Short mmCIF file of C-alpha atoms and ligand atoms in Angstrom, two decimals:
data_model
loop_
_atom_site.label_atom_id
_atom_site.label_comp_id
_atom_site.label_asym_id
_atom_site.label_seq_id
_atom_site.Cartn_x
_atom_site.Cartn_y
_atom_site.Cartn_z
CA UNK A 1 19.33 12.27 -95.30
CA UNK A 2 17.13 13.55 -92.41
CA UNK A 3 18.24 17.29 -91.32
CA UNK A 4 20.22 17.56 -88.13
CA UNK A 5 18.25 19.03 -85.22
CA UNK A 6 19.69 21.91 -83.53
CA UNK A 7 19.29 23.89 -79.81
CA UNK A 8 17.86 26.48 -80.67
CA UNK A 9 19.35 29.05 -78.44
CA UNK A 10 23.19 29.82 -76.69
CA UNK A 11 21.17 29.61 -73.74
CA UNK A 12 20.09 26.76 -74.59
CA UNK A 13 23.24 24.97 -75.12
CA UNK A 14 24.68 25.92 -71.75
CA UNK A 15 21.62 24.91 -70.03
CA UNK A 16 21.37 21.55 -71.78
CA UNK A 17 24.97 20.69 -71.24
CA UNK A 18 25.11 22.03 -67.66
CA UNK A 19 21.87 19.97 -67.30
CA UNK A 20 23.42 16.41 -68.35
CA UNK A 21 26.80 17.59 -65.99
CA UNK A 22 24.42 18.55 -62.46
CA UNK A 23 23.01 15.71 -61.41
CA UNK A 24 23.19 13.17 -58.78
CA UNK A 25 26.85 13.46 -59.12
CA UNK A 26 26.94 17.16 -57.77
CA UNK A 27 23.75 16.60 -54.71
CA UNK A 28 24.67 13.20 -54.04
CA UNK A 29 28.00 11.63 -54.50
CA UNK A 30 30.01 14.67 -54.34
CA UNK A 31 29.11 15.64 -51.11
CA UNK A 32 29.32 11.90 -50.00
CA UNK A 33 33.00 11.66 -51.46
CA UNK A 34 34.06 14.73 -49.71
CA UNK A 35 32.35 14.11 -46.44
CA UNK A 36 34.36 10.65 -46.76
CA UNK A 37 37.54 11.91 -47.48
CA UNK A 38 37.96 14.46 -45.15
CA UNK A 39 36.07 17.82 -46.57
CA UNK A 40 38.55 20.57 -48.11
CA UNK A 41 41.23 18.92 -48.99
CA UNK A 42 39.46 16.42 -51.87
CA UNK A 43 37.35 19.63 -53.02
CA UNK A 44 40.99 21.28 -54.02
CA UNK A 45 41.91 18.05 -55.74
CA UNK A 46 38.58 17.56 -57.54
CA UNK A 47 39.24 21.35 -58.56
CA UNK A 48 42.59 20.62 -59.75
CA UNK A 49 40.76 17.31 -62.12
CA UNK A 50 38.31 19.37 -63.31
CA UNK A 51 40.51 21.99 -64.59
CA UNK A 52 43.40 19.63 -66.03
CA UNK A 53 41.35 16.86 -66.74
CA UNK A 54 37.38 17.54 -67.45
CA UNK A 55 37.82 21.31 -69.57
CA UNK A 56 40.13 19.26 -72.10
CA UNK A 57 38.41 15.72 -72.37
CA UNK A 58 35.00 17.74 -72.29
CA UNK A 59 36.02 20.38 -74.82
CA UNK A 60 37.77 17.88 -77.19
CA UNK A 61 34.33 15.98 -76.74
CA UNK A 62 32.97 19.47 -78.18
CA UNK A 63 34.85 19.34 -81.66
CA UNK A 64 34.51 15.38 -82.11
CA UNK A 65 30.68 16.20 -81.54
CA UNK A 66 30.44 19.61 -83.41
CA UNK A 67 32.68 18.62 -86.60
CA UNK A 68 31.31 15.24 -87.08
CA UNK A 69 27.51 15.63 -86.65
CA UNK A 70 26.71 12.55 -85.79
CA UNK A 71 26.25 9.77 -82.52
CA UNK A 72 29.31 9.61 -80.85
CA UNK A 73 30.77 6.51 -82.78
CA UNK A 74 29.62 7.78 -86.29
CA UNK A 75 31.09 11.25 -85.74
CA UNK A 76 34.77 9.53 -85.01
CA UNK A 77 34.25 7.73 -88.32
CA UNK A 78 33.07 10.77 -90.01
CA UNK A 79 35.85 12.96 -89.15
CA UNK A 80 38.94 9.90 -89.61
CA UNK A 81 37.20 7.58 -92.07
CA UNK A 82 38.43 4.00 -92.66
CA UNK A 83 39.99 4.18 -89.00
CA UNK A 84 39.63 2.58 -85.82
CA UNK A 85 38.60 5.78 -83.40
CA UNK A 86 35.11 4.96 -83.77
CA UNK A 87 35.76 2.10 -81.29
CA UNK A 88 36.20 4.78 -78.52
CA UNK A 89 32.59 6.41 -79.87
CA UNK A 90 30.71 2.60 -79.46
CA UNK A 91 32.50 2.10 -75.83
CA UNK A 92 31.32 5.31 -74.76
CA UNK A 93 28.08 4.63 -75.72
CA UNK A 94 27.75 1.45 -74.13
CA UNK A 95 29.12 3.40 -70.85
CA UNK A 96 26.48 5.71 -71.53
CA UNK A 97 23.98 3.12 -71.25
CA UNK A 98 25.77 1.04 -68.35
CA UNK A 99 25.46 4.46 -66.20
CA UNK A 100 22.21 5.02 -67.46
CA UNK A 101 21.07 1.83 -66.34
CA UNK A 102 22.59 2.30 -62.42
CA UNK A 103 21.20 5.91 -62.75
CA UNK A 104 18.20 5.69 -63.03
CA UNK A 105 17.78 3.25 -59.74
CA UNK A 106 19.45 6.01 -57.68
CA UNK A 107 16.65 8.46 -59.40
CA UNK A 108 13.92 6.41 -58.37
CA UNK A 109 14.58 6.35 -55.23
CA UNK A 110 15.12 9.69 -55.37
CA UNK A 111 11.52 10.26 -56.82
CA UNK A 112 10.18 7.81 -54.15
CA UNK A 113 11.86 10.21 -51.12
CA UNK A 114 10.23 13.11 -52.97
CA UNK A 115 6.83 11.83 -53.59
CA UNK A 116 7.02 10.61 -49.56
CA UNK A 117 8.22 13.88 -48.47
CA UNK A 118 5.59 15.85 -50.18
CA UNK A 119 2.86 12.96 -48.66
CA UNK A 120 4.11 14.35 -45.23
CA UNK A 121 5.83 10.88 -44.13
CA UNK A 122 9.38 11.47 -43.93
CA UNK A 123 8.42 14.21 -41.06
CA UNK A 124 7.67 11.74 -38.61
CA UNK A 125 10.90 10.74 -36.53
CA UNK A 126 11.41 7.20 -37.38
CA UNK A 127 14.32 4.61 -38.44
CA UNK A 128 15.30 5.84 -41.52
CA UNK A 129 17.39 2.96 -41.81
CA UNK A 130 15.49 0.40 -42.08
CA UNK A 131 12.81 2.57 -44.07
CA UNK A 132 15.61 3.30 -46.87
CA UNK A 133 16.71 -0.52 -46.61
CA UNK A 134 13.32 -1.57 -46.79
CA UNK A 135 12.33 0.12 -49.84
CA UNK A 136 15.73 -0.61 -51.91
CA UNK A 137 16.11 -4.32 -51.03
CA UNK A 138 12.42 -4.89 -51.72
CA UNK A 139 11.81 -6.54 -55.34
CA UNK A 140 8.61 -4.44 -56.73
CA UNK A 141 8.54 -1.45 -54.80
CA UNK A 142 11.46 0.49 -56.10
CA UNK A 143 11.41 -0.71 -59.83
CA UNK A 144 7.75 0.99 -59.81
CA UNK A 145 9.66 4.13 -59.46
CA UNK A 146 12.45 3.14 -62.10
CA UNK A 147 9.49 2.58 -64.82
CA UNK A 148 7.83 6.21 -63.64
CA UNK A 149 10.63 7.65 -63.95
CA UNK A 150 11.69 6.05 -67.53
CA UNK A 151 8.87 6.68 -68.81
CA UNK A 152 9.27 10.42 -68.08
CA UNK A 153 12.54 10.37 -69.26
CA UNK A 154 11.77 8.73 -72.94
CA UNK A 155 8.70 11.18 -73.11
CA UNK A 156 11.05 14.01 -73.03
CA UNK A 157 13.60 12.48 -75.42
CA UNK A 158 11.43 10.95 -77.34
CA UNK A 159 10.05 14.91 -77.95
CA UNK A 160 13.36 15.62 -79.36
CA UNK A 161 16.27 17.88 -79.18
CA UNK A 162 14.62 21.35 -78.96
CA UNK A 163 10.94 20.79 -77.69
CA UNK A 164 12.54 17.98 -75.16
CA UNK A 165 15.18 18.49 -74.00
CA UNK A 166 16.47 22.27 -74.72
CA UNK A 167 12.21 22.86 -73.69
CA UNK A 168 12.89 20.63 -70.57
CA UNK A 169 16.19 22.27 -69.14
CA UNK A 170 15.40 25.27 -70.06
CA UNK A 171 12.80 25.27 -67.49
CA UNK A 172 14.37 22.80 -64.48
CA UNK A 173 17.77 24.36 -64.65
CA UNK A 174 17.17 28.33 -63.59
CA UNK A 175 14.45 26.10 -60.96
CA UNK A 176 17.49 24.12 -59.71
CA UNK A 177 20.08 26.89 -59.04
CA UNK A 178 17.15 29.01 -57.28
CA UNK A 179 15.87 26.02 -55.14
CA UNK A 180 19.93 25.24 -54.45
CA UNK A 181 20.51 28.76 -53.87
CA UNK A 182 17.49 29.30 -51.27
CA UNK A 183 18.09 25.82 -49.40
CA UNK A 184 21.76 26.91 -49.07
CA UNK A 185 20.84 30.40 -47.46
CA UNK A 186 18.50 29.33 -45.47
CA UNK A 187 21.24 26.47 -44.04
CA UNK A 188 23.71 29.72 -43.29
CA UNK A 189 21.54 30.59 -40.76
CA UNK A 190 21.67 27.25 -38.69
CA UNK A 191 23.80 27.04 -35.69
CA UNK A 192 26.23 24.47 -37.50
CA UNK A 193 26.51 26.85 -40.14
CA UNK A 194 29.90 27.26 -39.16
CA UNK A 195 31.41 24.22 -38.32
CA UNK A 196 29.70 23.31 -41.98
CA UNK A 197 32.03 25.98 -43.47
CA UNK A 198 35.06 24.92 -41.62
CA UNK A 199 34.98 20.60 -43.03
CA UNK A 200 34.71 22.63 -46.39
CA UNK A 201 36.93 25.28 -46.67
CA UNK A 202 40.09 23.89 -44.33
CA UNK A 203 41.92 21.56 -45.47
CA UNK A 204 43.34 18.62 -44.08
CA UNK A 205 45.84 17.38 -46.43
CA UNK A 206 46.68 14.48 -43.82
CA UNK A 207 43.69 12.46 -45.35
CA UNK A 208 45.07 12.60 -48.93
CA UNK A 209 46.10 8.93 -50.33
CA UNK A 210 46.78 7.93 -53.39
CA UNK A 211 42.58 6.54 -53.35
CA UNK A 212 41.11 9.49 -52.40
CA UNK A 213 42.86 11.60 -55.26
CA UNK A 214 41.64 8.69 -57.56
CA UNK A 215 38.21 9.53 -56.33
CA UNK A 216 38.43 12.64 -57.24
CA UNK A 217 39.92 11.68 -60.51
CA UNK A 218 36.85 9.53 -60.88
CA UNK A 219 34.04 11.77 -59.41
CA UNK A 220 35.56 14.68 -62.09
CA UNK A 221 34.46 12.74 -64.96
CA UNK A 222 31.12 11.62 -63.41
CA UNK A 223 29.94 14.79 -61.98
CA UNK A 224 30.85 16.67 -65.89
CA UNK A 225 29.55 13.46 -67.85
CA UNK A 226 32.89 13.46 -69.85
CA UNK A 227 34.49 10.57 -71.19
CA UNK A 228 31.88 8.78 -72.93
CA UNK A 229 30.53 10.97 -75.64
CA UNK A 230 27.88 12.20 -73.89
CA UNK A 231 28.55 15.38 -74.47
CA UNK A 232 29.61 15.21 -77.74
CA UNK A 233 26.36 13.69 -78.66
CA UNK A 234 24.89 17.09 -77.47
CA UNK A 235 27.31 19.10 -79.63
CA UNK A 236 26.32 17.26 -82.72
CA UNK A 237 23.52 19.91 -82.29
CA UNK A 238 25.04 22.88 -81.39
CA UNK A 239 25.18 25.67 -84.15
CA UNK A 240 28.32 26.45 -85.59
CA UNK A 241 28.12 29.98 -84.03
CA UNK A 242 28.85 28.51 -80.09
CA UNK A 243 31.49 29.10 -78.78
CA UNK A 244 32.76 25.83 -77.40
CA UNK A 245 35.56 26.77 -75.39
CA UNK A 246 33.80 29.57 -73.57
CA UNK A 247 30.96 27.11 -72.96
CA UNK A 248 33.21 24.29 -71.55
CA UNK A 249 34.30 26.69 -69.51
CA UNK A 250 30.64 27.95 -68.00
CA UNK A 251 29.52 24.34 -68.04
CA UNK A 252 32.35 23.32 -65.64
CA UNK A 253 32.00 26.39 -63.20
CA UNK A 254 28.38 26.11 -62.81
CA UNK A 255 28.65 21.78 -62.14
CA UNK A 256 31.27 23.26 -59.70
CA UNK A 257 29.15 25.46 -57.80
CA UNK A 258 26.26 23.22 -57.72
CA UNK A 259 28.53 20.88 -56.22
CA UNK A 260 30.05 23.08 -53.79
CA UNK A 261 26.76 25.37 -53.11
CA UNK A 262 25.34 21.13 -52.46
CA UNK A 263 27.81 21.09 -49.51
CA UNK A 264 26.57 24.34 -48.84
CA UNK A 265 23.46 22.91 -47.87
CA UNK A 266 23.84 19.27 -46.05
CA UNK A 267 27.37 20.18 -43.90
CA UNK A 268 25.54 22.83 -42.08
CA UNK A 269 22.22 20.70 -42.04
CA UNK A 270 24.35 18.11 -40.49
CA UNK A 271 26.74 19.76 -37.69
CA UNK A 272 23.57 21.74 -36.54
CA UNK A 273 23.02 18.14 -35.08
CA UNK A 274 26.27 16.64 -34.62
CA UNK A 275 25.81 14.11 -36.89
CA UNK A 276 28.43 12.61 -39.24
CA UNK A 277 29.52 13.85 -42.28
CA UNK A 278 31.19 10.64 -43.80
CA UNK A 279 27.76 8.60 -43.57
CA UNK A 280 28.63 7.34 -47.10
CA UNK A 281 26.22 6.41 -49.52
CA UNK A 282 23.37 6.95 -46.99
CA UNK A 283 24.00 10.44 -46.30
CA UNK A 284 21.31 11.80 -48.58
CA UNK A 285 18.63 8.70 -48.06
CA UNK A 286 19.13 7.85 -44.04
CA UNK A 287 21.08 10.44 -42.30
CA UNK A 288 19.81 13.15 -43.96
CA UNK A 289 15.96 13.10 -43.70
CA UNK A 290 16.78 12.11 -39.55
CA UNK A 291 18.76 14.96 -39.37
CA UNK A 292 16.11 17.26 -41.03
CA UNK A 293 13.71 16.09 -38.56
CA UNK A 294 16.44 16.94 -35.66
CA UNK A 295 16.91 20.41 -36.86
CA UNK A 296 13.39 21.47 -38.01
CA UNK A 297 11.34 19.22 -35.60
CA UNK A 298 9.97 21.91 -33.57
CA UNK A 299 8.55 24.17 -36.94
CA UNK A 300 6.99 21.31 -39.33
CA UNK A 301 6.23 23.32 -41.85
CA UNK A 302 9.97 24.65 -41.91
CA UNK A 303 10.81 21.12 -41.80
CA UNK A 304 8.12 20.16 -44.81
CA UNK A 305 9.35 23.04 -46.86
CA UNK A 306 13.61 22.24 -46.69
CA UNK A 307 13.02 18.68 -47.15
CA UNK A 308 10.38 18.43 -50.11
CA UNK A 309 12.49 21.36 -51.67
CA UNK A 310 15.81 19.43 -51.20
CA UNK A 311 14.60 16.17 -53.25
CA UNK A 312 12.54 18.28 -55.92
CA UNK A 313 16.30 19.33 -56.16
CA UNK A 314 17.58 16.14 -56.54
CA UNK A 315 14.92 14.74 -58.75
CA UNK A 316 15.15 17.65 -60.97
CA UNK A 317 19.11 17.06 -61.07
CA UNK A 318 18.64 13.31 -61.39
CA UNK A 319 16.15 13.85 -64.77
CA UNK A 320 18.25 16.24 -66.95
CA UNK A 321 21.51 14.20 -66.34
CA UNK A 322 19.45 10.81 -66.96
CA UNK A 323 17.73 12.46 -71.02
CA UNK A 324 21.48 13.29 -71.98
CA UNK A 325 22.51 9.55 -71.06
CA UNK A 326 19.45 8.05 -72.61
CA UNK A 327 19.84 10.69 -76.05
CA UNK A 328 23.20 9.14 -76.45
CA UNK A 329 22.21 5.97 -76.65
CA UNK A 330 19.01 7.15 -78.47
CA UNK A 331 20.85 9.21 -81.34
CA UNK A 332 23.08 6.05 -81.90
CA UNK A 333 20.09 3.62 -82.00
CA UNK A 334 18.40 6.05 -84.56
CA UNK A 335 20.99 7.14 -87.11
CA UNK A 336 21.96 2.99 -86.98
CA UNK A 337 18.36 1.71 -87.74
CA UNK A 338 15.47 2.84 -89.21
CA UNK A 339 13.71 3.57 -86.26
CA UNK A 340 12.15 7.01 -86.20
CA UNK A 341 13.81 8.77 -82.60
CA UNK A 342 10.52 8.02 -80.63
CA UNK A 343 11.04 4.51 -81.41
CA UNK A 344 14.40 4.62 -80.70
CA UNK A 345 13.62 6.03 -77.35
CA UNK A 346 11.30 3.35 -76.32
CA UNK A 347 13.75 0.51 -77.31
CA UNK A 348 16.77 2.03 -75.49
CA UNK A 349 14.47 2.77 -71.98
CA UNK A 350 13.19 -1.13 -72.88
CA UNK A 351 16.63 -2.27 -73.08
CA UNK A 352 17.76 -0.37 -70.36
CA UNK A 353 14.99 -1.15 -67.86
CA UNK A 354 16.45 -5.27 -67.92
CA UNK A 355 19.68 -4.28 -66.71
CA UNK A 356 18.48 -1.74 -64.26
CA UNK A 357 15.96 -4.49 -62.82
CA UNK A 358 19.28 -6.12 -62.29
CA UNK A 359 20.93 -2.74 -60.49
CA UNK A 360 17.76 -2.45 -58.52
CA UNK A 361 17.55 -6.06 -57.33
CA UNK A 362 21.53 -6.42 -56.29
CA UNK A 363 20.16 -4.31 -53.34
CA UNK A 364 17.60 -7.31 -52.83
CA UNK A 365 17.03 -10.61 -53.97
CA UNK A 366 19.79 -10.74 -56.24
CA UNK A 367 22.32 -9.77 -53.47
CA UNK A 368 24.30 -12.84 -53.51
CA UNK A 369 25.07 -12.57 -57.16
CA UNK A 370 28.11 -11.03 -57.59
CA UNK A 371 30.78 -10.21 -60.39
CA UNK A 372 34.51 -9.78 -59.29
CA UNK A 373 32.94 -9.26 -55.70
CA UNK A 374 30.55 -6.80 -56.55
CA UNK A 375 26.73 -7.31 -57.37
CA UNK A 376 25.42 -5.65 -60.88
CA UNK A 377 24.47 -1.61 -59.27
CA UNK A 378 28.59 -1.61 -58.34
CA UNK A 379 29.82 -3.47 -60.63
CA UNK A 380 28.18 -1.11 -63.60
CA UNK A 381 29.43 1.94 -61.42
CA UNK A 382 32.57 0.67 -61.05
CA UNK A 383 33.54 -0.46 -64.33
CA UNK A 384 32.11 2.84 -65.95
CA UNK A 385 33.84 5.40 -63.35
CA UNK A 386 37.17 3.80 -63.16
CA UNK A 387 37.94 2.47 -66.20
CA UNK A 388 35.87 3.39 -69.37
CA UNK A 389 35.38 6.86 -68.57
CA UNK A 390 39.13 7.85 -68.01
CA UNK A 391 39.84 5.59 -71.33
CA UNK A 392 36.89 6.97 -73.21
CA UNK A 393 38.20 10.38 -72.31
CA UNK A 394 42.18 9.66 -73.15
CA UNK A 395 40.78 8.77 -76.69
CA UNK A 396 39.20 11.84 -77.09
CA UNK A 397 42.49 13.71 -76.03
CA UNK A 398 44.55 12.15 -78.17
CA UNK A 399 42.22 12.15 -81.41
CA UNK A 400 41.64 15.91 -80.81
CA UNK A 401 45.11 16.59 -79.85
CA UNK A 402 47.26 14.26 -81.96
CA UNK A 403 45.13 12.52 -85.04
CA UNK A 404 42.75 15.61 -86.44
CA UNK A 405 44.09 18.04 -88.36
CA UNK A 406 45.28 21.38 -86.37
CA UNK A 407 43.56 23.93 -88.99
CA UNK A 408 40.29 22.03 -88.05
CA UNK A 409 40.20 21.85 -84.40
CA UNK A 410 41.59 25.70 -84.15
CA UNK A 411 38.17 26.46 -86.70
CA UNK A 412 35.99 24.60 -84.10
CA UNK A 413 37.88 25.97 -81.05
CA UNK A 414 38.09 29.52 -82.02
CA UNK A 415 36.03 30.29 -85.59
CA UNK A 416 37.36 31.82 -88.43
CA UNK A 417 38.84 34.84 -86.95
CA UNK A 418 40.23 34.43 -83.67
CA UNK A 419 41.38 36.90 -81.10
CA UNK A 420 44.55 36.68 -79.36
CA UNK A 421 43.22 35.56 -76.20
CA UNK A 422 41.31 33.22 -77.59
CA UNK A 423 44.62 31.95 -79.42
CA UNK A 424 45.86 31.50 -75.90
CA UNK A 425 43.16 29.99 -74.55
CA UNK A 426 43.32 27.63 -77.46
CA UNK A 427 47.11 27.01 -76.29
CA UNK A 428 46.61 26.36 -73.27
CA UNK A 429 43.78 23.53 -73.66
CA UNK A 430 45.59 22.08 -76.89
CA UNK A 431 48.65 21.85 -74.53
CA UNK A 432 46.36 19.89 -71.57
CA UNK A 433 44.99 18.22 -74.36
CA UNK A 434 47.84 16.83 -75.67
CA UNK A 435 50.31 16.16 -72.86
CA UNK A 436 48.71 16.95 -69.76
CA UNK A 437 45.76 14.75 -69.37
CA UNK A 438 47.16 11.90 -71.22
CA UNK A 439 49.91 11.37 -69.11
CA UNK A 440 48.33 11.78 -65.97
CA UNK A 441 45.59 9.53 -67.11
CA UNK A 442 47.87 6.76 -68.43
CA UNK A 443 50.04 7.12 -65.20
CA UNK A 444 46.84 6.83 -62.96
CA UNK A 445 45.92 3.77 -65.00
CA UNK A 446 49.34 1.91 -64.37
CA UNK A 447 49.24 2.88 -60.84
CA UNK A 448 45.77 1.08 -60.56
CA UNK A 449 46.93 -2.02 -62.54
CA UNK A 450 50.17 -2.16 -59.89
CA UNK A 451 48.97 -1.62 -57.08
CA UNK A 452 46.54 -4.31 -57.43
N1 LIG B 501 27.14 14.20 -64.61
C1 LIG B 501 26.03 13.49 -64.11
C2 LIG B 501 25.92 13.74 -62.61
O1 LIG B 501 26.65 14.47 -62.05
C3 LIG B 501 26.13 12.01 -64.41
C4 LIG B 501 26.36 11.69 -65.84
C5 LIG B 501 27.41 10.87 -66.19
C6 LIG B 501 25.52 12.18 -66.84
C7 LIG B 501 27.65 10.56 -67.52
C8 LIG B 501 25.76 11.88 -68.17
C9 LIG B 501 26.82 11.07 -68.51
O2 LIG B 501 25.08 13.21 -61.98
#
């Protein structure tokens, strides 16, 4: 048997991992979700998910990944042989490619924004509307982008584990927290910085429903890729010497602070103008670039600068979250078949660009075909963030917590000789593990199927 590849560095783990959980999640939809449902008040629920809810799913992701040493199917079968928990691996692997395939649309447009803003065209004052419209509903024009940026993303998995994709986020990560970091200074110094701070730091718990807590529920597992073995596929190579529940932990509060330091940047960008902050999915693509132009019109080269650094940002998010989705699918196809892992990479972006065509063209031609209501871009979304990530990550809860043996998961959680805090640390997430998250996810779940 072929020897498993490894990262080659702690550093590299963390950067990896936090690389697959920023993404689009964190610079687009989170801000989106919370400028929809009322600011502060989601960001303390989200908070709340991610702590009861992502830490345990994504660490018990950890020590399905790190103990079995395989794709995320194989290493359920490894660990419980002759049982049915690898059924949880293959959904989450099909998720993984069902997300992929809606992901990478929202990256190319992304890439499309970034090669325009850098061309000098988004600084003209124009209808951004009908410029976003016109591009995503065309047929051709965005799936151009989608194969540009596929084929970037299977060159870097296709490179493999170390000299891709440890080599890759290694590099774009520490670019992405400076870049996020500057953009969010520099927006501290705009008029609306304050009214910016206010929609993010108060609270108005009049706007929580039952939906909006669901949301955050839902943008939780997105926004830290957990659920669908993503990121258990990336601790298949982690050395034995990581320590996974210190990393879960790091992994989760950087995706946080991207996320917040992401609100950071557009709130102020937007009260400097008055604009609105629950412009939905358009915020990033339509009311953001007119609102750039608002605030920076009179300095263009302030104006070229903020806006060409914002979607670098977002493209650079959008690629090391898209290489952990398509090495998921990749690692499966590979250990299955004899393809060799560049082969494997080509078939999977192959496969993946048919159903994306679909995503892309839901926003076009295909517009009138619809599924349950929805055309192929939400329906994928929808079926992946509401239903099989929560299930995909109450199986790996209750395999971790209930079905493997406790002597192995306390090795993988805290080595061979623990320390006493990390013997209460390892409490404390065995106990979320195993009651916490379960419940609340099974009680969310029967909500949804009720109330409908
Ligand atoms: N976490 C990524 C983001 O925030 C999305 C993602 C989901 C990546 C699932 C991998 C797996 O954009």
């Amino acid at each position: 048997m072929e020897e498993r590849h490894h990262f080659g560095s702690r550093l590299g783990v963390i950067l990896a991992s936090a690389g697959s959980a920023v993404g689009l999640g964190n610079v687009w939809r989170f801000p989106m979700e919370a400028g929809r449902h009322g600011g502060a008040a989601f960001i303390l629920v989200y908070l709340v998910f991610v702590l009861i809810l992502a830490l345990p799913v994504m660490c018990s992701e950890f020590v399905v990944g790190r103990a079995g040493k395989a794709n995320a199917a194989d290493s359920f079968r490894r660990l419980l042989p002759g049982s049915r928990w690898s059924l949880a691996g293959y959904m989450g692997v099909l998720a993984g490619f069902l997300i992929f395939s809606f992901y990478v649309v929202v990256a190319a447009w992304t890439l499309f924004y970034t090669v325009e803003c850098l061309h000098g065209a988004l600084l003209a004052d124009r209808d951004f509307c009908a410029y976003f419209s016109g591009f995503s509903s065309s047929a051709w024009h965005p799936l151009l982008y989608v194969i540009l940026f596929m084929a970037a993303n299977t060159a870097i998995v296709a490179s493999g584990v170390h000299r891709g994709i440890e080599r890759f986020s290694k590099w774009m990560m520490p670019l992405l927290f400076l870049i996020i970091v500057v953009l969010a200074g520099f927006a501290m110094t705009l008029p609306g910085a304050s009214r910016g701070l206010h929609f993010l730091l108060t609270p108005d718990f009049s706007r929580l429903t039952f939906d909006v807590i669901l949301s955050a529920m839902g943008q939780a597992f997105f926004s830290l890729s957990v659920g669908i073995g993503c990121l258990a596929t990336y601790a298949s190579y982690f050395k034995q010497d990581v320590p996974l529940m210190r990393s879960s932990f790091i992994i989760c509060l950087l995706d946080t602070l991207v996320a917040v330091f992401s609100g950071l940047v557009i709130f102020p960008v937007v009260f400097t103008v008055g604009g609105q902050a629950d412009a939905g999915p358009g915020l990033v693509f339509i009311t953001l670039p007119r609102v750039f132009n608002a605030v920076f019109g009179a300095s263009p080269v302030v104006n070229y600068l903020f806006s060409s650094l914002f979607y670098l940002l977002l493209l650079v998010a959008a690629l090391t979250s898209a290489i952990s989705q398509h090495e998921m699918v990749t690692a499966l196809v590979h250990e299955k078949t004899r393809l060799s892992r560049p082969q494997a990479a080509i078939v999977v972006a192959l496969c993946a660009m048919v159903c994306a065509t679909a995503c892309s063209l839901s926003f076009g031609p295909w517009r009138s075909i619809t599924v349950l209501g929805m055309g192929f871009f939400d329906l994928f979304d929808f079926v992946t963030a509401k239903f099989m990530m929560p299930v995909g990550g109450l199986c790996f809860c209750l395999f971790v917590g209930w079905a493997l043996p406790r002597s192995l998961v306390a090795r993988e959680l805290c080595g061979e000789c623990p320390s006493r805090r990390a013997v209460l640390a390892m409490s404390c997430i065995l106990a979320l593990m195993r009651y916490v998250a379960p419940l609340c996810l099974v009680g969310v779940f029967f909500y949804e199927l009720w109330s409908r």
